[in-house]
Amino acid sequence: MKWESWSQFWAMGGYAVYVWGSVGVTALLLALEVWQARWAHRVVLDQLKSEQAVAQLPVEELM
Amino acid sequence: MKKTSWFHYAAPHTFYGLAGKAWPWFAVLATVLMLVGMWLGFAVAPTDFQQGEGYRIIFVHVPASWMSMVIYLAMAFWSVLGLTFNTRLSGMMTRALAPTGAMFAFLSLWTGALWGKPMWGAWWVWDARLTSELILFFLYLGYIALTSAIDDTRRSDRAGALIAIVGAINVPIIYFSVKWWNTLHQGASVSLTKAPSMAELMLWAMLLMALAFWCYTIALVLYRVRTLILQRESHATWVHELDEVKP
C-alpha cells in the first residue's frame, strides 16, 4: 500500500479534481448504462406479459 | 455425425438462450477484474516521476479509448456479416454495441480533457488524435440517430451497417494518428512490436482494467441483444412460451 492516510489518498497529490473527476464520471456512466439496460428489458417483458394476459382472456370479456 | 452450422447459433431463438446463460459470467468477471485493477492502480502502483498522481487517469482513459475503437470495429464486423449473409442477429448485435461504444468514446474524451488540463494546460486542442476520437463519438451518435429514425427494421439495419462499415476507416486513423502527424498527444504506451514504455505494475493495472471493460462490454451487449430479440420476435411462438413472459 503506497498511501499513509485516507486524506492523502483523496488528495491525489493535488490532482484530486482531475483523477476523481475521471474515475467518478466513468463509474457513474457504467452504473447508469447497466440501470438503463435492466429498465429497458423490464419494459419489454412487462409488455409481452400484458399481451399474453389479454390473449388468454375468454372472448366474452373482450367484447 | 450431426453437423451444426454457425448459423444455428445465429438464430435469434438459440442466441437468446445462449446469451442469457453467458452474460452473468462476464458480469462477474468484469466486477472482479475492475476491483483488482482499481486496487492495483490506485493503491499499489507507484507515483509517476513526471506526472505525480495525475497519471492515474490512465487506468480509465486508455481502456475506455481502446474499447471505443474495438466496439466500432465489432460493429463493422457484424455489419459486413449482416450485409453478406442477411442474418437477423447481425443488425441486433450492431445496435446493441452502439450505446456502449458511444459511452466509451465520450469517456475517452472526458477523461482526456481532465488529463490534458493539468498536463498540457488545455482541456482541448485540435490535435489529430483528439479530433479523430471526436469524429468517432459523432459516428456513434450518427449511427444511433439514423437507425432510430428509420422504422422499417431491415432498411434501418442496412443503413446503419453502411455507417458502421464506412466509418470504420476512422479507427486506424485514430490509432496511427500519433505516428502520422505531429501531435500533442503522447505516443502509444503499449505496442505489439516494442517493450512497453511503462513500469510493469502500472502496465498490469491498465491491462486488467482493459480486460474488465472488455468483459463489461460483452456482458452488457449480450444482455441488451436479448432485449432487442424479444422486441423484434415478439410475435414468435417461442417468445410466448418463455417462462419470463408468462403472465
PDB file of C-alpha atoms in Angstrom:
ATOM      1  CA  MET A   1       0.000   0.000   0.000  1.00  0.00           C
ATOM      2  CA  LYS A   2       1.521   3.312  -1.015  1.00  0.00           C
ATOM      3  CA  TRP A   3      -0.725   5.738   0.913  1.00  0.00           C
ATOM      4  CA  GLU A   4      -0.135   6.817   4.507  1.00  0.00           C
ATOM      5  CA  SER A   5      -3.649   8.119   5.156  1.00  0.00           C
ATOM      6  CA  TRP A   6      -7.075   8.381   3.570  1.00  0.00           C
ATOM      7  CA  SER A   7      -6.779  12.140   3.227  1.00  0.00           C
ATOM      8  CA  GLN A   8      -3.561  11.664   1.279  1.00  0.00           C
ATOM      9  CA  PHE A   9      -5.357   9.167  -0.942  1.00  0.00           C
ATOM     10  CA  TRP A  10      -8.278  11.503  -1.644  1.00  0.00           C
ATOM     11  CA  ALA A  11      -5.948  14.451  -2.307  1.00  0.00           C
ATOM     12  CA  MET A  12      -4.141  12.535  -5.120  1.00  0.00           C
ATOM     13  CA  GLY A  13      -1.098  14.778  -4.798  1.00  0.00           C
ATOM     14  CA  GLY A  14      -3.095  17.854  -5.792  1.00  0.00           C
ATOM     15  CA  TYR A  15      -4.739  16.195  -8.813  1.00  0.00           C
ATOM     16  CA  ALA A  16      -7.926  15.224  -6.941  1.00  0.00           C
ATOM     17  CA  VAL A  17     -10.333  17.094  -9.255  1.00  0.00           C
ATOM     18  CA  TYR A  18      -8.859  15.552 -12.396  1.00  0.00           C
ATOM     19  CA  VAL A  19      -8.358  12.000 -11.135  1.00  0.00           C
ATOM     20  CA  TRP A  20     -11.657  11.694  -9.238  1.00  0.00           C
ATOM     21  CA  GLY A  21     -13.477  13.593 -11.969  1.00  0.00           C
ATOM     22  CA  SER A  22     -12.358  10.876 -14.396  1.00  0.00           C
ATOM     23  CA  VAL A  23     -12.993   7.885 -12.143  1.00  0.00           C
ATOM     24  CA  GLY A  24     -16.282   9.290 -10.811  1.00  0.00           C
ATOM     25  CA  VAL A  25     -17.856  10.023 -14.182  1.00  0.00           C
ATOM     26  CA  THR A  26     -16.696   6.646 -15.537  1.00  0.00           C
ATOM     27  CA  ALA A  27     -18.283   4.809 -12.592  1.00  0.00           C
ATOM     28  CA  LEU A  28     -21.449   6.893 -12.884  1.00  0.00           C
ATOM     29  CA  LEU A  29     -21.884   6.249 -16.615  1.00  0.00           C
ATOM     30  CA  LEU A  30     -21.233   2.495 -16.283  1.00  0.00           C
ATOM     31  CA  ALA A  31     -23.810   2.298 -13.479  1.00  0.00           C
ATOM     32  CA  LEU A  32     -26.335   4.360 -15.464  1.00  0.00           C
ATOM     33  CA  GLU A  33     -25.898   2.161 -18.514  1.00  0.00           C
ATOM     34  CA  VAL A  34     -26.460  -1.028 -16.520  1.00  0.00           C
ATOM     35  CA  TRP A  35     -29.550   0.522 -14.927  1.00  0.00           C
ATOM     36  CA  GLN A  36     -30.885   1.648 -18.322  1.00  0.00           C
ATOM     37  CA  ALA A  37     -30.378  -1.820 -19.848  1.00  0.00           C
ATOM     38  CA  ARG A  38     -32.214  -3.524 -16.973  1.00  0.00           C
ATOM     39  CA  TRP A  39     -35.038  -1.000 -17.168  1.00  0.00           C
ATOM     40  CA  ALA A  40     -35.444  -1.484 -20.948  1.00  0.00           C
ATOM     41  CA  HIS A  41     -35.525  -5.271 -20.504  1.00  0.00           C
ATOM     42  CA  ARG A  42     -38.173  -4.974 -17.789  1.00  0.00           C
ATOM     43  CA  VAL A  43     -40.347  -2.757 -20.017  1.00  0.00           C
ATOM     44  CA  VAL A  44     -40.260  -5.290 -22.876  1.00  0.00           C
ATOM     45  CA  LEU A  45     -41.028  -8.219 -20.549  1.00  0.00           C
ATOM     46  CA  ASP A  46     -43.952  -6.341 -18.953  1.00  0.00           C
ATOM     47  CA  GLN A  47     -45.353  -5.530 -22.370  1.00  0.00           C
ATOM     48  CA  LEU A  48     -45.100  -9.154 -23.508  1.00  0.00           C
ATOM     49  CA  LYS A  49     -46.748 -10.292 -20.265  1.00  0.00           C
ATOM     50  CA  SER A  50     -49.710  -7.972 -20.659  1.00  0.00           C
ATOM     51  CA  GLU A  51     -50.142  -9.042 -24.296  1.00  0.00           C
ATOM     52  CA  GLN A  52     -50.175 -12.668 -23.129  1.00  0.00           C
ATOM     53  CA  ALA A  53     -52.725 -11.884 -20.432  1.00  0.00           C
ATOM     54  CA  VAL A  54     -55.033 -10.236 -22.967  1.00  0.00           C
ATOM     55  CA  ALA A  55     -54.624 -13.134 -25.398  1.00  0.00           C
ATOM     56  CA  GLN A  56     -55.675 -15.585 -22.715  1.00  0.00           C
ATOM     57  CA  LEU A  57     -58.872 -13.770 -21.765  1.00  0.00           C
ATOM     58  CA  PRO A  58     -62.098 -15.518 -22.759  1.00  0.00           C
ATOM     59  CA  VAL A  59     -63.734 -13.900 -25.777  1.00  0.00           C
ATOM     60  CA  GLU A  60     -66.789 -12.585 -23.827  1.00  0.00           C
ATOM     61  CA  GLU A  61     -64.567 -10.419 -21.645  1.00  0.00           C
ATOM     62  CA  LEU A  62     -63.092  -8.707 -24.658  1.00  0.00           C
ATOM     63  CA  MET A  63     -66.490  -7.692 -26.019  1.00  0.00           C
TER      64      MET A  63
ATOM     65  CA  MET B   1     -22.202 -37.260 -37.098  1.00  0.00           C
ATOM     66  CA  LYS B   2     -24.529 -34.328 -36.817  1.00  0.00           C
ATOM     67  CA  LYS B   3     -23.097 -31.172 -38.241  1.00  0.00           C
ATOM     68  CA  THR B   4     -24.079 -27.945 -36.516  1.00  0.00           C
ATOM     69  CA  SER B   5     -23.672 -24.850 -38.599  1.00  0.00           C
ATOM     70  CA  TRP B   6     -22.685 -21.482 -37.124  1.00  0.00           C
ATOM     71  CA  PHE B   7     -25.945 -20.197 -38.484  1.00  0.00           C
ATOM     72  CA  HIS B   8     -27.684 -22.349 -35.916  1.00  0.00           C
ATOM     73  CA  TYR B   9     -26.293 -20.128 -33.135  1.00  0.00           C
ATOM     74  CA  ALA B  10     -27.108 -17.035 -35.145  1.00  0.00           C
ATOM     75  CA  ALA B  11     -30.823 -17.845 -34.975  1.00  0.00           C
ATOM     76  CA  PRO B  12     -32.336 -15.318 -32.537  1.00  0.00           C
ATOM     77  CA  HIS B  13     -34.142 -18.091 -30.676  1.00  0.00           C
ATOM     78  CA  THR B  14     -30.961 -20.065 -29.937  1.00  0.00           C
ATOM     79  CA  PHE B  15     -28.897 -16.981 -29.269  1.00  0.00           C
ATOM     80  CA  TYR B  16     -31.409 -15.669 -26.724  1.00  0.00           C
ATOM     81  CA  GLY B  17     -30.821 -18.701 -24.519  1.00  0.00           C
ATOM     82  CA  LEU B  18     -27.076 -18.746 -25.103  1.00  0.00           C
ATOM     83  CA  ALA B  19     -26.690 -15.045 -24.275  1.00  0.00           C
ATOM     84  CA  GLY B  20     -28.859 -15.491 -21.194  1.00  0.00           C
ATOM     85  CA  LYS B  21     -26.512 -18.149 -19.855  1.00  0.00           C
ATOM     86  CA  ALA B  22     -23.330 -16.260 -20.757  1.00  0.00           C
ATOM     87  CA  TRP B  23     -23.884 -12.649 -19.615  1.00  0.00           C
ATOM     88  CA  PRO B  24     -23.854 -13.258 -15.828  1.00  0.00           C
ATOM     89  CA  TRP B  25     -20.393 -14.871 -16.095  1.00  0.00           C
ATOM     90  CA  PHE B  26     -18.981 -11.893 -17.950  1.00  0.00           C
ATOM     91  CA  ALA B  27     -20.616  -9.532 -15.446  1.00  0.00           C
ATOM     92  CA  VAL B  28     -18.970 -11.332 -12.514  1.00  0.00           C
ATOM     93  CA  LEU B  29     -15.627 -11.396 -14.334  1.00  0.00           C
ATOM     94  CA  ALA B  30     -15.906  -7.673 -15.133  1.00  0.00           C
ATOM     95  CA  THR B  31     -16.595  -6.828 -11.474  1.00  0.00           C
ATOM     96  CA  VAL B  32     -13.697  -8.899 -10.137  1.00  0.00           C
ATOM     97  CA  LEU B  33     -11.232  -7.582 -12.749  1.00  0.00           C
ATOM     98  CA  MET B  34     -12.333  -3.997 -12.101  1.00  0.00           C
ATOM     99  CA  LEU B  35     -11.841  -4.372  -8.345  1.00  0.00           C
ATOM    100  CA  VAL B  36      -8.371  -5.897  -8.745  1.00  0.00           C
ATOM    101  CA  GLY B  37      -7.411  -3.400 -11.471  1.00  0.00           C
ATOM    102  CA  MET B  38      -8.531  -0.386  -9.419  1.00  0.00           C
ATOM    103  CA  TRP B  39      -6.788  -1.708  -6.325  1.00  0.00           C
ATOM    104  CA  LEU B  40      -3.523  -2.226  -8.236  1.00  0.00           C
ATOM    105  CA  GLY B  41      -3.834   1.117  -9.998  1.00  0.00           C
ATOM    106  CA  PHE B  42      -4.900   3.256  -7.059  1.00  0.00           C
ATOM    107  CA  ALA B  43      -3.430   1.531  -4.000  1.00  0.00           C
ATOM    108  CA  VAL B  44      -0.310  -0.278  -5.160  1.00  0.00           C
ATOM    109  CA  ALA B  45       1.110   1.377  -8.306  1.00  0.00           C
ATOM    110  CA  PRO B  46       3.851   3.937  -7.530  1.00  0.00           C
ATOM    111  CA  THR B  47       3.720   7.677  -8.215  1.00  0.00           C
ATOM    112  CA  ASP B  48       4.881   8.715 -11.697  1.00  0.00           C
ATOM    113  CA  PHE B  49       8.162  10.620 -11.665  1.00  0.00           C
ATOM    114  CA  GLN B  50       6.913  13.180 -14.193  1.00  0.00           C
ATOM    115  CA  GLN B  51       3.157  13.462 -13.702  1.00  0.00           C
ATOM    116  CA  GLY B  52       2.835  12.705  -9.985  1.00  0.00           C
ATOM    117  CA  GLU B  53      -0.505  11.161  -9.053  1.00  0.00           C
ATOM    118  CA  GLY B  54      -2.195  12.782 -12.063  1.00  0.00           C
ATOM    119  CA  TYR B  55      -1.108   9.945 -14.318  1.00  0.00           C
ATOM    120  CA  ARG B  56      -3.601   7.584 -12.603  1.00  0.00           C
ATOM    121  CA  ILE B  57      -6.237   8.815 -15.056  1.00  0.00           C
ATOM    122  CA  ILE B  58      -4.516   6.370 -17.438  1.00  0.00           C
ATOM    123  CA  PHE B  59      -6.279   3.438 -15.728  1.00  0.00           C
ATOM    124  CA  VAL B  60      -9.644   4.583 -17.079  1.00  0.00           C
ATOM    125  CA  HIS B  61      -8.574   6.703 -20.057  1.00  0.00           C
ATOM    126  CA  VAL B  62      -6.629   4.118 -22.057  1.00  0.00           C
ATOM    127  CA  PRO B  63      -9.052   1.173 -21.531  1.00  0.00           C
ATOM    128  CA  ALA B  64     -12.037   3.405 -22.401  1.00  0.00           C
ATOM    129  CA  SER B  65     -10.310   4.649 -25.559  1.00  0.00           C
ATOM    130  CA  TRP B  66      -9.397   1.126 -26.635  1.00  0.00           C
ATOM    131  CA  MET B  67     -12.961  -0.059 -26.138  1.00  0.00           C
ATOM    132  CA  SER B  68     -14.348   2.878 -28.120  1.00  0.00           C
ATOM    133  CA  MET B  69     -12.263   1.703 -31.101  1.00  0.00           C
ATOM    134  CA  VAL B  70     -12.752  -2.052 -30.628  1.00  0.00           C
ATOM    135  CA  ILE B  71     -16.533  -1.683 -30.354  1.00  0.00           C
ATOM    136  CA  TYR B  72     -16.698   0.284 -33.596  1.00  0.00           C
ATOM    137  CA  LEU B  73     -14.691  -2.424 -35.368  1.00  0.00           C
ATOM    138  CA  ALA B  74     -17.030  -5.048 -33.897  1.00  0.00           C
ATOM    139  CA  MET B  75     -19.998  -3.084 -35.279  1.00  0.00           C
ATOM    140  CA  ALA B  76     -18.345  -3.017 -38.709  1.00  0.00           C
ATOM    141  CA  PHE B  77     -17.692  -6.773 -38.469  1.00  0.00           C
ATOM    142  CA  TRP B  78     -21.339  -7.578 -37.684  1.00  0.00           C
ATOM    143  CA  SER B  79     -22.455  -5.196 -40.417  1.00  0.00           C
ATOM    144  CA  VAL B  80     -20.354  -6.991 -43.041  1.00  0.00           C
ATOM    145  CA  LEU B  81     -21.815 -10.327 -41.872  1.00  0.00           C
ATOM    146  CA  GLY B  82     -25.318  -8.863 -41.961  1.00  0.00           C
ATOM    147  CA  LEU B  83     -24.959  -7.491 -45.479  1.00  0.00           C
ATOM    148  CA  THR B  84     -23.400 -10.676 -46.880  1.00  0.00           C
ATOM    149  CA  PHE B  85     -25.412 -13.415 -45.148  1.00  0.00           C
ATOM    150  CA  ASN B  86     -28.542 -11.447 -44.357  1.00  0.00           C
ATOM    151  CA  THR B  87     -28.669 -12.844 -40.815  1.00  0.00           C
ATOM    152  CA  ARG B  88     -31.142 -11.194 -38.468  1.00  0.00           C
ATOM    153  CA  LEU B  89     -28.849 -11.339 -35.474  1.00  0.00           C
ATOM    154  CA  SER B  90     -26.168  -9.108 -37.089  1.00  0.00           C
ATOM    155  CA  GLY B  91     -28.295  -5.995 -37.080  1.00  0.00           C
ATOM    156  CA  MET B  92     -29.295  -6.579 -33.488  1.00  0.00           C
ATOM    157  CA  MET B  93     -25.672  -7.092 -32.394  1.00  0.00           C
ATOM    158  CA  THR B  94     -24.585  -3.894 -34.141  1.00  0.00           C
ATOM    159  CA  ARG B  95     -27.394  -1.999 -32.472  1.00  0.00           C
ATOM    160  CA  ALA B  96     -26.639  -3.483 -29.055  1.00  0.00           C
ATOM    161  CA  LEU B  97     -22.990  -2.417 -29.331  1.00  0.00           C
ATOM    162  CA  ALA B  98     -23.570   1.217 -30.325  1.00  0.00           C
ATOM    163  CA  PRO B  99     -24.646   2.798 -26.980  1.00  0.00           C
ATOM    164  CA  THR B 100     -21.731   1.230 -25.089  1.00  0.00           C
ATOM    165  CA  GLY B 101     -19.321   2.352 -27.805  1.00  0.00           C
ATOM    166  CA  ALA B 102     -20.689   5.895 -27.664  1.00  0.00           C
ATOM    167  CA  MET B 103     -20.286   5.888 -23.888  1.00  0.00           C
ATOM    168  CA  PHE B 104     -16.654   4.768 -24.060  1.00  0.00           C
ATOM    169  CA  ALA B 105     -15.888   7.338 -26.770  1.00  0.00           C
ATOM    170  CA  PHE B 106     -17.376  10.031 -24.540  1.00  0.00           C
ATOM    171  CA  LEU B 107     -15.386   8.754 -21.539  1.00  0.00           C
ATOM    172  CA  SER B 108     -12.216   8.781 -23.626  1.00  0.00           C
ATOM    173  CA  LEU B 109     -12.788  12.457 -24.454  1.00  0.00           C
ATOM    174  CA  TRP B 110     -13.897  13.368 -20.932  1.00  0.00           C
ATOM    175  CA  THR B 111     -11.005  11.705 -19.100  1.00  0.00           C
ATOM    176  CA  GLY B 112      -8.672  13.004 -21.808  1.00  0.00           C
ATOM    177  CA  ALA B 113      -9.817  16.580 -21.150  1.00  0.00           C
ATOM    178  CA  LEU B 114      -9.313  16.088 -17.404  1.00  0.00           C
ATOM    179  CA  TRP B 115      -5.840  14.783 -18.104  1.00  0.00           C
ATOM    180  CA  GLY B 116      -4.969  17.424 -20.689  1.00  0.00           C
ATOM    181  CA  LYS B 117      -5.774  20.374 -18.412  1.00  0.00           C
ATOM    182  CA  PRO B 118      -3.138  19.718 -15.718  1.00  0.00           C
ATOM    183  CA  MET B 119      -0.507  18.265 -18.092  1.00  0.00           C
ATOM    184  CA  TRP B 120      -0.824  20.412 -21.246  1.00  0.00           C
ATOM    185  CA  GLY B 121      -2.662  23.374 -19.768  1.00  0.00           C
ATOM    186  CA  ALA B 122      -5.677  22.923 -22.069  1.00  0.00           C
ATOM    187  CA  TRP B 123      -8.909  20.917 -21.836  1.00  0.00           C
ATOM    188  CA  TRP B 124      -8.954  20.532 -25.580  1.00  0.00           C
ATOM    189  CA  VAL B 125      -6.682  21.040 -28.587  1.00  0.00           C
ATOM    190  CA  TRP B 126      -7.487  20.387 -32.254  1.00  0.00           C
ATOM    191  CA  ASP B 127      -4.879  17.701 -32.397  1.00  0.00           C
ATOM    192  CA  ALA B 128      -5.147  14.723 -34.814  1.00  0.00           C
ATOM    193  CA  ARG B 129      -5.699  12.149 -32.042  1.00  0.00           C
ATOM    194  CA  LEU B 130      -8.347  14.178 -30.217  1.00  0.00           C
ATOM    195  CA  THR B 131     -10.147  15.278 -33.360  1.00  0.00           C
ATOM    196  CA  SER B 132     -10.367  11.773 -34.827  1.00  0.00           C
ATOM    197  CA  GLU B 133     -11.678  10.433 -31.494  1.00  0.00           C
ATOM    198  CA  LEU B 134     -14.310  13.209 -31.503  1.00  0.00           C
ATOM    199  CA  ILE B 135     -15.297  12.110 -35.014  1.00  0.00           C
ATOM    200  CA  LEU B 136     -15.647   8.543 -33.691  1.00  0.00           C
ATOM    201  CA  PHE B 137     -18.025   9.820 -30.990  1.00  0.00           C
ATOM    202  CA  PHE B 138     -20.095  11.608 -33.653  1.00  0.00           C
ATOM    203  CA  LEU B 139     -20.128   8.441 -35.803  1.00  0.00           C
ATOM    204  CA  TYR B 140     -21.674   6.550 -32.873  1.00  0.00           C
ATOM    205  CA  LEU B 141     -24.273   9.287 -32.378  1.00  0.00           C
ATOM    206  CA  GLY B 142     -24.922   9.305 -36.133  1.00  0.00           C
ATOM    207  CA  TYR B 143     -25.438   5.542 -36.161  1.00  0.00           C
ATOM    208  CA  ILE B 144     -27.863   5.714 -33.225  1.00  0.00           C
ATOM    209  CA  ALA B 145     -29.789   8.665 -34.691  1.00  0.00           C
ATOM    210  CA  LEU B 146     -30.050   7.124 -38.167  1.00  0.00           C
ATOM    211  CA  THR B 147     -31.137   3.656 -37.045  1.00  0.00           C
ATOM    212  CA  SER B 148     -33.742   5.031 -34.648  1.00  0.00           C
ATOM    213  CA  ALA B 149     -35.121   7.373 -37.316  1.00  0.00           C
ATOM    214  CA  ILE B 150     -35.980   4.542 -39.756  1.00  0.00           C
ATOM    215  CA  ASP B 151     -38.962   2.466 -38.644  1.00  0.00           C
ATOM    216  CA  ASP B 152     -38.554  -0.434 -41.036  1.00  0.00           C
ATOM    217  CA  THR B 153     -36.125  -2.785 -39.256  1.00  0.00           C
ATOM    218  CA  ARG B 154     -34.490  -4.213 -42.354  1.00  0.00           C
ATOM    219  CA  ARG B 155     -33.866  -0.852 -44.001  1.00  0.00           C
ATOM    220  CA  SER B 156     -32.728   0.633 -40.722  1.00  0.00           C
ATOM    221  CA  ASP B 157     -30.226  -2.206 -40.193  1.00  0.00           C
ATOM    222  CA  ARG B 158     -28.874  -1.790 -43.721  1.00  0.00           C
ATOM    223  CA  ALA B 159     -28.482   1.977 -43.416  1.00  0.00           C
ATOM    224  CA  GLY B 160     -26.777   1.514 -40.046  1.00  0.00           C
ATOM    225  CA  ALA B 161     -24.454  -1.156 -41.477  1.00  0.00           C
ATOM    226  CA  LEU B 162     -23.312   1.324 -44.091  1.00  0.00           C
ATOM    227  CA  ILE B 163     -22.335   3.960 -41.494  1.00  0.00           C
ATOM    228  CA  ALA B 164     -20.616   1.280 -39.415  1.00  0.00           C
ATOM    229  CA  ILE B 165     -18.552  -0.006 -42.348  1.00  0.00           C
ATOM    230  CA  VAL B 166     -17.633   3.340 -43.898  1.00  0.00           C
ATOM    231  CA  GLY B 167     -16.898   4.900 -40.503  1.00  0.00           C
ATOM    232  CA  ALA B 168     -14.516   2.075 -39.602  1.00  0.00           C
ATOM    233  CA  ILE B 169     -11.877   3.815 -41.754  1.00  0.00           C
ATOM    234  CA  ASN B 170     -11.617   6.304 -38.904  1.00  0.00           C
ATOM    235  CA  VAL B 171     -10.415   3.684 -36.400  1.00  0.00           C
ATOM    236  CA  PRO B 172      -6.924   3.093 -37.884  1.00  0.00           C
ATOM    237  CA  ILE B 173      -6.697   6.868 -38.345  1.00  0.00           C
ATOM    238  CA  ILE B 174      -7.198   7.328 -34.584  1.00  0.00           C
ATOM    239  CA  TYR B 175      -4.760   4.559 -33.785  1.00  0.00           C
ATOM    240  CA  PHE B 176      -1.928   5.734 -36.032  1.00  0.00           C
ATOM    241  CA  SER B 177      -2.611   9.484 -35.688  1.00  0.00           C
ATOM    242  CA  VAL B 178       0.162   9.841 -33.109  1.00  0.00           C
ATOM    243  CA  LYS B 179       2.636   8.369 -35.619  1.00  0.00           C
ATOM    244  CA  TRP B 180       1.435  10.008 -38.817  1.00  0.00           C
ATOM    245  CA  TRP B 181       1.086  13.540 -37.508  1.00  0.00           C
ATOM    246  CA  ASN B 182       2.994  15.610 -35.054  1.00  0.00           C
ATOM    247  CA  THR B 183       0.517  15.508 -32.223  1.00  0.00           C
ATOM    248  CA  LEU B 184       0.468  16.875 -28.703  1.00  0.00           C
ATOM    249  CA  HIS B 185      -0.956  13.550 -27.570  1.00  0.00           C
ATOM    250  CA  GLN B 186       1.742  11.153 -26.447  1.00  0.00           C
ATOM    251  CA  GLY B 187       2.569   8.028 -28.458  1.00  0.00           C
ATOM    252  CA  ALA B 188       1.286   4.545 -27.694  1.00  0.00           C
ATOM    253  CA  SER B 189       2.041   3.352 -24.149  1.00  0.00           C
ATOM    254  CA  VAL B 190       1.809  -0.244 -25.246  1.00  0.00           C
ATOM    255  CA  SER B 191       2.513  -1.745 -28.669  1.00  0.00           C
ATOM    256  CA  LEU B 192       2.993  -5.212 -30.036  1.00  0.00           C
ATOM    257  CA  THR B 193       6.388  -4.549 -31.547  1.00  0.00           C
ATOM    258  CA  LYS B 194       8.365  -2.898 -28.754  1.00  0.00           C
ATOM    259  CA  ALA B 195       8.629  -3.167 -24.995  1.00  0.00           C
ATOM    260  CA  PRO B 196       6.018  -1.059 -23.187  1.00  0.00           C
ATOM    261  CA  SER B 197       7.159   2.357 -22.026  1.00  0.00           C
ATOM    262  CA  MET B 198       5.601   1.916 -18.590  1.00  0.00           C
ATOM    263  CA  ALA B 199       6.524   0.452 -15.231  1.00  0.00           C
ATOM    264  CA  GLU B 200       5.392  -3.145 -15.030  1.00  0.00           C
ATOM    265  CA  LEU B 201       2.917  -2.652 -12.195  1.00  0.00           C
ATOM    266  CA  MET B 202       1.236   0.303 -13.923  1.00  0.00           C
ATOM    267  CA  LEU B 203       1.011  -1.748 -17.098  1.00  0.00           C
ATOM    268  CA  TRP B 204      -0.627  -4.654 -15.271  1.00  0.00           C
ATOM    269  CA  ALA B 205      -3.198  -2.396 -13.656  1.00  0.00           C
ATOM    270  CA  MET B 206      -4.021  -0.858 -17.027  1.00  0.00           C
ATOM    271  CA  LEU B 207      -4.312  -4.220 -18.782  1.00  0.00           C
ATOM    272  CA  LEU B 208      -6.579  -5.564 -16.027  1.00  0.00           C
ATOM    273  CA  MET B 209      -8.834  -2.528 -16.397  1.00  0.00           C
ATOM    274  CA  ALA B 210      -8.880  -3.032 -20.167  1.00  0.00           C
ATOM    275  CA  LEU B 211      -9.869  -6.672 -19.677  1.00  0.00           C
ATOM    276  CA  ALA B 212     -12.534  -5.571 -17.184  1.00  0.00           C
ATOM    277  CA  PHE B 213     -14.018  -3.152 -19.743  1.00  0.00           C
ATOM    278  CA  TRP B 214     -13.988  -5.954 -22.345  1.00  0.00           C
ATOM    279  CA  CYS B 215     -15.975  -8.232 -20.032  1.00  0.00           C
ATOM    280  CA  TYR B 216     -18.303  -5.377 -19.075  1.00  0.00           C
ATOM    281  CA  THR B 217     -18.991  -4.703 -22.758  1.00  0.00           C
ATOM    282  CA  ILE B 218     -19.607  -8.370 -23.591  1.00  0.00           C
ATOM    283  CA  ALA B 219     -21.965  -8.783 -20.616  1.00  0.00           C
ATOM    284  CA  LEU B 220     -23.914  -5.639 -21.408  1.00  0.00           C
ATOM    285  CA  VAL B 221     -24.149  -6.300 -25.148  1.00  0.00           C
ATOM    286  CA  LEU B 222     -25.363  -9.881 -24.589  1.00  0.00           C
ATOM    287  CA  TYR B 223     -27.917  -8.520 -22.134  1.00  0.00           C
ATOM    288  CA  ARG B 224     -29.064  -5.765 -24.483  1.00  0.00           C
ATOM    289  CA  VAL B 225     -29.279  -8.051 -27.512  1.00  0.00           C
ATOM    290  CA  ARG B 226     -31.749 -10.226 -25.565  1.00  0.00           C
ATOM    291  CA  THR B 227     -34.000  -7.208 -25.100  1.00  0.00           C
ATOM    292  CA  LEU B 228     -33.775  -6.479 -28.835  1.00  0.00           C
ATOM    293  CA  ILE B 229     -34.537 -10.118 -29.727  1.00  0.00           C
ATOM    294  CA  LEU B 230     -37.669 -10.072 -27.562  1.00  0.00           C
ATOM    295  CA  GLN B 231     -38.778  -6.805 -29.152  1.00  0.00           C
ATOM    296  CA  ARG B 232     -38.263  -7.968 -32.716  1.00  0.00           C
ATOM    297  CA  GLU B 233     -39.569 -11.512 -32.241  1.00  0.00           C
ATOM    298  CA  SER B 234     -42.484 -10.523 -30.015  1.00  0.00           C
ATOM    299  CA  HIS B 235     -44.930 -12.341 -32.298  1.00  0.00           C
ATOM    300  CA  ALA B 236     -42.961 -15.599 -32.461  1.00  0.00           C
ATOM    301  CA  THR B 237     -44.344 -18.624 -30.649  1.00  0.00           C
ATOM    302  CA  TRP B 238     -41.087 -19.360 -28.845  1.00  0.00           C
ATOM    303  CA  VAL B 239     -41.222 -15.948 -27.171  1.00  0.00           C
ATOM    304  CA  HIS B 240     -44.722 -16.626 -25.856  1.00  0.00           C
ATOM    305  CA  GLU B 241     -43.552 -19.936 -24.448  1.00  0.00           C
ATOM    306  CA  LEU B 242     -40.756 -18.359 -22.362  1.00  0.00           C
ATOM    307  CA  ASP B 243     -41.165 -18.600 -18.594  1.00  0.00           C
ATOM    308  CA  GLU B 244     -40.274 -14.936 -18.112  1.00  0.00           C
ATOM    309  CA  VAL B 245     -43.237 -13.706 -20.175  1.00  0.00           C
ATOM    310  CA  LYS B 246     -45.878 -15.967 -18.619  1.00  0.00           C
ATOM    311  CA  PRO B 247     -48.459 -13.641 -17.065  1.00  0.00           C
TER     312      PRO B 247
END
